[in-house]
Every structure is written in structure tokens, then in C-alpha cells.
Amino acid sequence: MTAGSSAHETSTDPAIELVRGGAAAMVVAAHALPAFGGGASFGYTGVDLFFVLSGFVFAPYLYGKALQAPAFFVRRGFRLYPLYLVALMGYVALHRVHGQPADHLWQHLLLLHTWQDAVIGAHYNPAFWSLPPEIEFYLLLPLLARLPGTDRKVLALMLAALLLRLGIVAGKVLLPAQAGLWLVLSAHVPSVMVEFLFGALAWRAVQGGGGSAGRRVLLSVAGLALLAGAAGLFQLSQRPAAASGVPQALALAMGCTDLLAAAAYALILAGAIGLLRGLALRLGTMAFVAGNLSFGVYLVHNGVIMVLQGQRATHSLAWLLAVCVGACLVLAAGLHWAVEAPMRRWGRRLASGLERRHRQGVPAAGPHAAVG
């Protein structure tokens, strides 16, 4: 959710920042609409879009760019954990105000909250589930970057990850007695890795210029068609008949909804990145504001929804959504200024020091020198 592509893992691509803000808005809609009396929203796949974006912006390391692991981990840690910790403490306080127990705190502090069951994972904030697989991807990235090869390596990794993901989906449908196992696997990198790799392949396509205009249009149209299909499967899953049982083949297809959405987002990125950059440039600094606030919005929005749910009987859906969005933006902006931005700067300084010491002790050239 919070990745970047420069030497300091900070995205300088306005299109990526704009899309990141859009992904956060999708997740807010997915949680706010049902909570305030609206219908279920396909916007929950905004999380999958975040994973695709992370794969997109970290793809250079998979394709040969040098990666100094200690500095990388420092930057990533300071990028994610301080704001997460502040948000977690906010949810603990909110639970106490509502008379709810502050249980399972140590699991959340150590980001182990999704390793046991869904109740613990969602105890404070259901959106917290996506942080462990993101961090697991970061931990694996230096190892994956050191594997020999580039295009063939990434394609082989994607094929293996895709087969693993499909195996998990099949396990959910065919072996429901092991529901706990499939739930844990679904919330971690065995299930999500393929979505990061979709993003990496999209980056590779963009680096190649995206091909001809016709090819870019074809990729975009294919992505939109696939997204429409995924949305159709989602709507089908919301019908009452889906709760009482569907044919196994259809259940398997519905279990792949978010996977199909992730593939669709990657195709759209690969095909329409030029259009997205043009839109982002016209928006100017607003595109970067959307990206900068996206993580904060993602973390706090469920807390805002909890507070506003008590107003559901006396206010319209439109009013509740407007207040929710406004409150999320204000809170995210304050947290970005007070916590997120200074912690990121501190992490960059520490990481730069590690990189300087590494350069002084290790020859600059080597098998993992940065690609052009």
C-alpha cells in the first residue's frame, strides 16, 4: 500500500500517487456503504490494487536494480510502523470509550494478528489485515532480487505464485473443514504474492514503452473487461442463493474475484499509465496529496465509521458519507504532518547512513548493479 520507486522508495510518479489515493477511496466506500445502510461495494478490491501498486513500484529490484537490504528495511519500517502504531493506539482508545476490551494487543503490536483467526485479525480494525502480507513481501524482496535472471525469473515466480493462490482458493471450496488454514494462508504472502507480481509485470510492460498505441489500448480494454467480469462475480456472490450453496465451479470462480480484479488493475496500469499520468499532471500537487494521505485514510477510516454509525438513524447516507470522507481526510492530513512525514524523513536519514557505510566497505560494481 505504501511503496515507492526512487532510491528512497518514494514514488515520484504522479500517476501512481493518484491511483493510490483512488485505492484508498475504494476501500473507504467498501466499508462505509454497508455500515451506513448502502449496499455492498466492489471497492474492497482497492486492497488488491494497493498490492499491485507495491509490486509495480518495487519491480526494479526484481529486474536487477541494486538493493541494500538493511537500508531498505529501515526505510520501510519507518514508512509503515509509526503511523500504524499511532492508529492502533487510537483504536485501543476507541474500544475503551465504547466499553469494549482491548484484547489481543500484543499480536497487533507485533503484526501477528492475522496468524490465528479472523476475530483477532479484525478486533481493532479489519483493514489492518493487509499490513502483514505487505511486510512479508518486503522481507522476501531482497531474496527474490538475488535470484538469477530477470524476465524468466519473474514469470516463473508469478506462475508458481498463481498456482499456489489457485490451490488456496480450491482448498477453501473443496476442503471447507480446514477453513482456519485457508483463512490464514489467504491473509498472507502465499495468497497475495501473485498480486505483487502482477504489478511487477505491469511495470515491465511500461518500461518497454507499452508497445504500440494499439497494444496499449488492447491492454486497457482487456483490463476493463476483466474488471467488469470480476465485478459481475462479486455481484453474484451477494445474491441470497450464494449463501445457500452454488455449484463448485461457480464457487471457485467467485473465490477468484479479487485475483481477477488484481490482474485487471495490472493490465489497466500497463495500458493506460500514459493517460493516468496526463490526468495526474493536470491535477498537479493534488495527485501527490492523494498519495500522501492514502495510508492514513486507509488506517483511520474504520474508526471514523464506528463513530458515525450512531448517526445512521438520523442522517442520510449521502450526509454520512460526506462527513466520513471529510473526517478521514482531516485526520490523515494531521497524522501525515505530525507522524508520517517526519518518521519517513528520519528513516531516510538512517538508511542513507547505512548505504554510505555499505558503499565504503563494498565495491560499487557487482552482479546486482542497478540497471539503466
Coordinates of C-alpha atoms in Angstrom, one line a residue:
M1 CA 0.0 0.0 0.0
T2 CA 2.8 2.4 0.7
A3 CA 5.6 1.8 -1.7
G4 CA 7.8 3.9 -3.9
S5 CA 10.2 3.6 -6.8
S6 CA 13.1 6.0 -6.3
A7 CA 16.3 5.3 -4.4
H8 CA 14.4 6.2 -1.3
E9 CA 11.4 4.1 -2.1
T10 CA 9.3 7.2 -2.5
S11 CA 7.2 7.3 -5.6
T12 CA 7.8 10.3 -7.9
D13 CA 5.2 9.2 -10.4
P14 CA 2.1 11.3 -10.1
A15 CA 0.0 8.6 -11.7
I16 CA 0.9 6.1 -9.0
E17 CA 0.2 8.6 -6.3
L18 CA -3.2 9.4 -7.8
V19 CA -4.1 5.7 -8.2
R20 CA -3.0 5.1 -4.6
G21 CA -5.4 7.7 -3.5
G22 CA -8.1 6.1 -5.6
A23 CA -7.4 2.7 -4.0
A24 CA -7.9 4.2 -0.5
A25 CA -11.2 5.8 -1.6
M26 CA -12.4 2.4 -2.9
V27 CA -11.7 0.8 0.5
V28 CA -13.5 3.5 2.4
A29 CA -16.5 3.0 0.1
A30 CA -16.4 -0.7 0.6
H31 CA -16.6 -0.3 4.4
A32 CA -18.7 2.8 4.7
L33 CA -21.6 2.0 2.3
P34 CA -22.7 -1.2 4.2
A35 CA -22.2 0.4 7.6
F36 CA -24.3 3.4 6.7
G37 CA -27.2 1.5 5.1
G38 CA -25.9 1.2 1.5
G39 CA -25.2 -1.9 -0.5
A40 CA -22.0 -4.0 -0.6
S41 CA -19.2 -2.5 -2.6
F42 CA -16.8 -3.9 -5.1
G43 CA -14.4 -1.3 -3.7
Y44 CA -13.0 -3.9 -1.4
T45 CA -10.6 -4.8 -4.2
G46 CA -8.9 -1.5 -3.6
V47 CA -6.7 -3.6 -1.3
D48 CA -5.7 -5.7 -4.2
L49 CA -5.0 -2.5 -6.2
F50 CA -2.6 -1.5 -3.3
F51 CA -0.8 -4.8 -3.7
V52 CA -0.5 -4.4 -7.4
L53 CA 0.9 -0.8 -6.9
S54 CA 3.5 -2.1 -4.4
G55 CA 4.6 -4.7 -7.0
F56 CA 4.7 -2.0 -9.7
V57 CA 6.9 0.4 -7.7
F58 CA 9.3 -2.2 -6.3
A59 CA 9.6 -4.1 -9.6
P60 CA 13.0 -2.6 -10.5
Y61 CA 14.6 -4.7 -7.7
L62 CA 13.2 -7.9 -9.2
Y63 CA 14.6 -6.9 -12.6
G64 CA 18.2 -6.2 -11.5
K65 CA 18.3 -2.9 -9.6
A66 CA 20.7 -3.0 -6.6
L67 CA 19.0 -3.5 -3.2
Q68 CA 20.8 -2.9 0.0
A69 CA 18.6 -4.8 2.4
P70 CA 19.3 -3.2 5.8
A71 CA 18.7 0.3 4.4
F72 CA 15.6 -0.9 2.6
F73 CA 14.2 -2.4 5.8
V74 CA 14.9 0.7 7.8
R75 CA 13.0 2.9 5.2
R76 CA 10.1 0.5 5.0
G77 CA 9.9 0.2 8.8
F78 CA 9.8 3.9 9.4
R79 CA 7.4 4.3 6.5
L80 CA 4.8 1.9 7.9
Y81 CA 5.1 1.1 11.6
P82 CA 5.0 4.5 13.3
L83 CA 1.7 5.6 11.7
Y84 CA 0.3 2.1 12.2
L85 CA 1.3 2.2 15.9
V86 CA -0.4 5.6 16.4
A87 CA -3.5 4.3 14.6
L88 CA -3.6 1.2 16.7
M89 CA -3.4 3.2 19.9
G90 CA -6.3 5.3 18.6
Y91 CA -8.4 2.1 18.0
V92 CA -7.5 0.9 21.5
A93 CA -8.8 4.2 23.0
L94 CA -11.9 4.0 20.8
H95 CA -12.6 0.5 22.1
R96 CA -12.3 1.6 25.7
V97 CA -14.6 4.5 25.1
H98 CA -17.2 2.1 23.7
G99 CA -16.7 -0.3 26.6
Q100 CA -15.0 -3.0 24.5
P101 CA -12.0 -4.9 25.7
A102 CA -8.5 -4.1 24.4
D103 CA -7.7 -7.7 23.8
H104 CA -5.1 -9.2 21.5
L105 CA -2.9 -6.1 21.7
W106 CA 0.4 -7.8 21.7
Q107 CA -0.5 -9.7 18.5
H108 CA -1.3 -6.4 16.8
L109 CA 1.8 -4.7 18.1
L110 CA 3.9 -7.4 16.6
L111 CA 1.8 -7.6 13.4
L112 CA 0.9 -11.2 14.2
H113 CA -2.8 -10.5 14.4
T114 CA -3.7 -12.5 11.3
W115 CA -1.9 -15.7 12.2
Q116 CA -4.7 -17.3 14.3
D117 CA -8.2 -16.4 13.3
A118 CA -10.4 -13.7 11.8
V119 CA -11.7 -12.5 15.2
I120 CA -8.3 -11.5 16.4
G121 CA -7.3 -10.1 13.0
A122 CA -10.3 -7.8 12.8
H123 CA -10.5 -7.0 16.5
Y124 CA -9.4 -3.3 16.2
N125 CA -9.6 -2.6 12.5
P126 CA -10.4 -5.0 9.7
A127 CA -8.2 -3.0 7.4
F128 CA -5.1 -4.0 9.5
W129 CA -5.1 -7.4 7.8
S130 CA -3.2 -6.2 4.8
L131 CA -0.1 -5.0 6.6
P132 CA 1.4 -8.4 7.4
P133 CA 1.5 -9.6 3.7
E134 CA 2.9 -6.2 2.6
I135 CA 5.7 -6.6 5.2
E136 CA 6.3 -10.2 4.2
F137 CA 6.7 -9.1 0.6
Y138 CA 9.3 -6.5 1.8
L139 CA 11.1 -9.3 3.7
L140 CA 11.2 -11.6 0.7
L141 CA 12.1 -8.9 -1.8
P142 CA 15.9 -8.9 -1.2
L143 CA 15.9 -12.7 -1.5
L144 CA 13.9 -12.6 -4.7
A145 CA 16.1 -9.8 -6.1
R146 CA 19.2 -12.0 -5.6
L147 CA 17.8 -14.9 -7.7
P148 CA 19.5 -15.0 -11.1
G149 CA 17.6 -13.8 -14.2
T150 CA 15.0 -11.1 -14.8
D151 CA 12.1 -11.7 -17.2
R152 CA 12.2 -15.5 -16.9
K153 CA 12.6 -15.3 -13.1
V154 CA 9.6 -13.0 -12.6
L155 CA 7.5 -15.1 -15.0
A156 CA 8.4 -18.3 -13.1
L157 CA 7.7 -16.7 -9.8
M158 CA 4.4 -15.5 -11.0
L159 CA 3.4 -18.9 -12.3
A160 CA 4.4 -20.5 -9.0
A161 CA 2.5 -17.9 -7.0
L162 CA -0.6 -18.2 -9.2
L163 CA -0.7 -21.9 -8.8
L164 CA -0.3 -21.5 -5.0
R165 CA -3.1 -18.9 -5.0
L166 CA -5.4 -21.1 -7.0
G167 CA -4.6 -24.0 -4.7
I168 CA -5.7 -22.0 -1.7
V169 CA -8.9 -21.0 -3.5
A170 CA -9.6 -24.6 -4.3
G171 CA -8.9 -25.6 -0.8
K172 CA -11.5 -23.2 0.6
V173 CA -14.2 -24.7 -1.7
L174 CA -13.3 -28.3 -1.7
L175 CA -12.0 -28.8 1.9
P176 CA -14.1 -26.4 4.0
A177 CA -13.3 -28.4 7.1
Q178 CA -9.9 -26.8 7.0
A179 CA -11.3 -23.3 6.9
G180 CA -8.9 -22.0 9.5
L181 CA -5.9 -23.0 7.5
W182 CA -7.2 -21.4 4.3
L183 CA -8.1 -18.2 6.2
V184 CA -4.6 -17.8 7.5
L185 CA -3.0 -18.6 4.1
S186 CA -5.3 -16.1 2.4
A187 CA -4.2 -13.3 4.7
H188 CA -0.5 -13.8 4.0
V189 CA 2.0 -13.7 1.2
P190 CA 1.3 -17.3 -0.1
S191 CA -2.0 -16.0 -1.4
V192 CA -1.1 -12.4 -2.1
M193 CA 2.3 -12.7 -3.8
V194 CA 0.8 -13.2 -7.3
E195 CA -0.8 -9.8 -7.0
F196 CA 2.5 -8.1 -6.2
L197 CA 4.0 -9.9 -9.3
F198 CA 1.1 -8.7 -11.5
G199 CA 2.2 -5.2 -10.6
A200 CA 5.8 -6.1 -11.4
L201 CA 4.8 -7.4 -14.9
A202 CA 2.8 -4.2 -15.5
W203 CA 6.0 -2.1 -14.6
R204 CA 8.0 -4.2 -17.1
A205 CA 5.4 -3.5 -19.8
V206 CA 5.5 0.2 -19.1
Q207 CA 9.4 0.2 -19.1
G208 CA 9.3 -1.2 -22.6
G209 CA 7.2 1.7 -23.7
G210 CA 4.0 -0.2 -23.5
G211 CA 4.3 -1.1 -27.2
S212 CA 2.3 0.5 -29.9
A213 CA -0.8 2.6 -29.2
G214 CA -2.9 -0.3 -30.4
R215 CA -1.3 -2.6 -27.9
R216 CA -1.8 -0.1 -25.0
V217 CA -5.5 0.2 -26.0
L218 CA -5.8 -3.6 -26.1
L219 CA -4.3 -4.0 -22.6
S220 CA -6.6 -1.3 -21.2
V221 CA -9.7 -2.8 -22.8
A222 CA -8.7 -6.3 -21.6
G223 CA -8.2 -4.9 -18.1
L224 CA -11.6 -3.2 -18.1
A225 CA -13.3 -6.3 -19.5
L226 CA -11.7 -8.4 -16.8
L227 CA -12.6 -5.9 -14.1
A228 CA -16.2 -6.0 -15.3
G229 CA -16.2 -9.8 -15.1
A230 CA -14.8 -9.6 -11.6
A231 CA -17.4 -7.1 -10.6
G232 CA -20.1 -9.4 -12.0
L233 CA -18.8 -12.3 -10.0
F234 CA -18.9 -10.1 -6.9
Q235 CA -22.5 -9.1 -7.5
L236 CA -23.3 -12.8 -8.0
S237 CA -21.7 -13.6 -4.7
Q238 CA -24.0 -11.1 -2.9
R239 CA -27.2 -12.8 -4.0
P240 CA -29.1 -14.9 -1.4
A241 CA -28.6 -18.1 -3.4
A242 CA -24.8 -17.7 -3.0
A243 CA -25.3 -18.2 0.8
S244 CA -27.3 -21.4 0.4
G245 CA -24.8 -23.1 -2.0
V246 CA -23.7 -22.8 -5.6
P247 CA -22.0 -25.3 -7.9
Q248 CA -18.4 -25.9 -7.1
A249 CA -17.2 -24.5 -10.4
L250 CA -19.0 -21.2 -9.8
A251 CA -17.8 -21.1 -6.2
L252 CA -14.3 -21.5 -7.4
A253 CA -14.8 -18.6 -9.8
M254 CA -16.3 -16.4 -7.1
G255 CA -13.3 -17.2 -4.9
C256 CA -11.0 -15.7 -7.6
T257 CA -12.9 -12.4 -7.7
D258 CA -10.1 -10.4 -6.1
L259 CA -7.4 -12.2 -8.1
L260 CA -9.2 -11.3 -11.3
A261 CA -9.5 -7.7 -10.1
A262 CA -5.8 -7.6 -9.3
A263 CA -4.9 -8.9 -12.8
A264 CA -7.3 -6.3 -14.3
Y265 CA -5.7 -3.4 -12.4
A266 CA -2.3 -4.5 -13.6
L267 CA -3.5 -4.6 -17.2
I268 CA -5.0 -1.2 -16.9
L269 CA -1.8 0.2 -15.4
A270 CA 0.3 -1.3 -18.2
G271 CA -2.0 0.1 -20.9
A272 CA -3.2 3.4 -19.5
I273 CA -0.3 4.7 -17.5
G274 CA 0.2 7.5 -20.0
L275 CA -3.4 8.6 -19.7
L276 CA -3.2 8.4 -15.9
R277 CA 0.0 10.5 -15.9
G278 CA -1.7 13.1 -18.0
L279 CA -4.6 13.3 -15.6
A280 CA -2.3 13.4 -12.6
L281 CA -0.2 16.2 -14.2
R282 CA -3.4 18.2 -14.8
L283 CA -4.3 17.8 -11.1
G284 CA -0.8 18.9 -10.1
T285 CA 0.0 18.7 -6.4
M286 CA -3.4 17.1 -5.7
A287 CA -2.2 13.8 -7.2
F288 CA 0.7 13.7 -4.6
V289 CA -1.6 14.8 -1.8
A290 CA -3.9 11.9 -2.7
G291 CA -0.9 9.5 -2.4
N292 CA 0.5 11.1 0.7
L293 CA -2.8 10.8 2.6
S294 CA -3.8 7.3 1.3
F295 CA -2.1 5.3 4.0
G296 CA -3.6 7.5 6.8
V297 CA -7.0 7.3 5.2
Y298 CA -6.7 3.6 4.9
L299 CA -5.8 3.2 8.6
V300 CA -8.3 5.6 10.2
H301 CA -11.4 5.2 8.1
N302 CA -13.0 2.3 10.0
G303 CA -12.6 4.3 13.3
V304 CA -14.5 7.2 11.7
I305 CA -17.2 4.8 10.5
M306 CA -17.5 3.4 14.1
V307 CA -18.1 6.9 15.5
L308 CA -20.6 7.8 12.8
Q309 CA -22.7 4.6 12.9
G310 CA -24.6 6.0 15.8
Q311 CA -25.9 8.7 13.4
R312 CA -27.3 6.3 10.9
A313 CA -30.9 6.6 12.0
T314 CA -31.0 10.4 11.9
H315 CA -28.9 11.3 8.8
S316 CA -29.0 10.3 5.2
L317 CA -26.4 8.1 3.5
A318 CA -25.1 11.0 1.5
W319 CA -24.5 13.1 4.7
L320 CA -22.8 10.2 6.5
L321 CA -20.5 9.5 3.5
A322 CA -19.6 13.2 3.1
V323 CA -18.8 13.6 6.8
C324 CA -16.9 10.3 6.8
V325 CA -14.7 11.3 3.8
G326 CA -14.1 14.8 5.3
A327 CA -13.1 13.4 8.7
C328 CA -10.8 10.8 7.2
L329 CA -9.0 13.4 5.1
V330 CA -8.6 15.8 8.1
L331 CA -7.3 13.0 10.3
A332 CA -5.0 11.6 7.6
A333 CA -3.6 15.1 6.9
G334 CA -2.9 15.7 10.6
L335 CA -1.2 12.3 11.0
H336 CA 0.8 12.8 7.9
W337 CA 2.1 16.2 9.1
A338 CA 2.7 15.1 12.8
V339 CA 3.8 11.4 12.4
E340 CA 4.1 10.0 8.9
A341 CA 6.3 12.7 7.1
P342 CA 8.8 13.2 10.0
M343 CA 9.2 9.5 10.5
R344 CA 9.8 8.9 6.8
R345 CA 12.5 11.7 6.8
W346 CA 14.1 10.1 9.9
G347 CA 14.1 6.7 8.3
R348 CA 15.6 8.0 5.1
R349 CA 18.4 9.7 7.0
L350 CA 19.2 6.5 8.9
A351 CA 19.0 4.4 5.7
S352 CA 21.3 6.9 3.8
G353 CA 23.9 6.4 6.6
L354 CA 23.7 2.7 6.2
E355 CA 24.1 3.0 2.5
R356 CA 27.1 5.2 2.8
R357 CA 28.8 2.8 5.1
H358 CA 27.9 -0.1 2.7
R359 CA 29.5 1.8 -0.2
Q360 CA 32.6 2.4 1.7
G361 CA 33.0 -1.2 2.5
V362 CA 31.7 -2.9 -0.6
P363 CA 32.8 -2.3 -4.2
A364 CA 30.1 -0.4 -6.2
A365 CA 30.1 -2.8 -9.1
G366 CA 28.8 -6.3 -8.8
P367 CA 26.2 -8.8 -10.1
H368 CA 23.4 -6.7 -8.8
A369 CA 24.4 -3.3 -10.1
A370 CA 21.4 -1.1 -10.9
V371 CA 20.0 -1.3 -14.4
G372 CA 19.6 1.7 -16.5

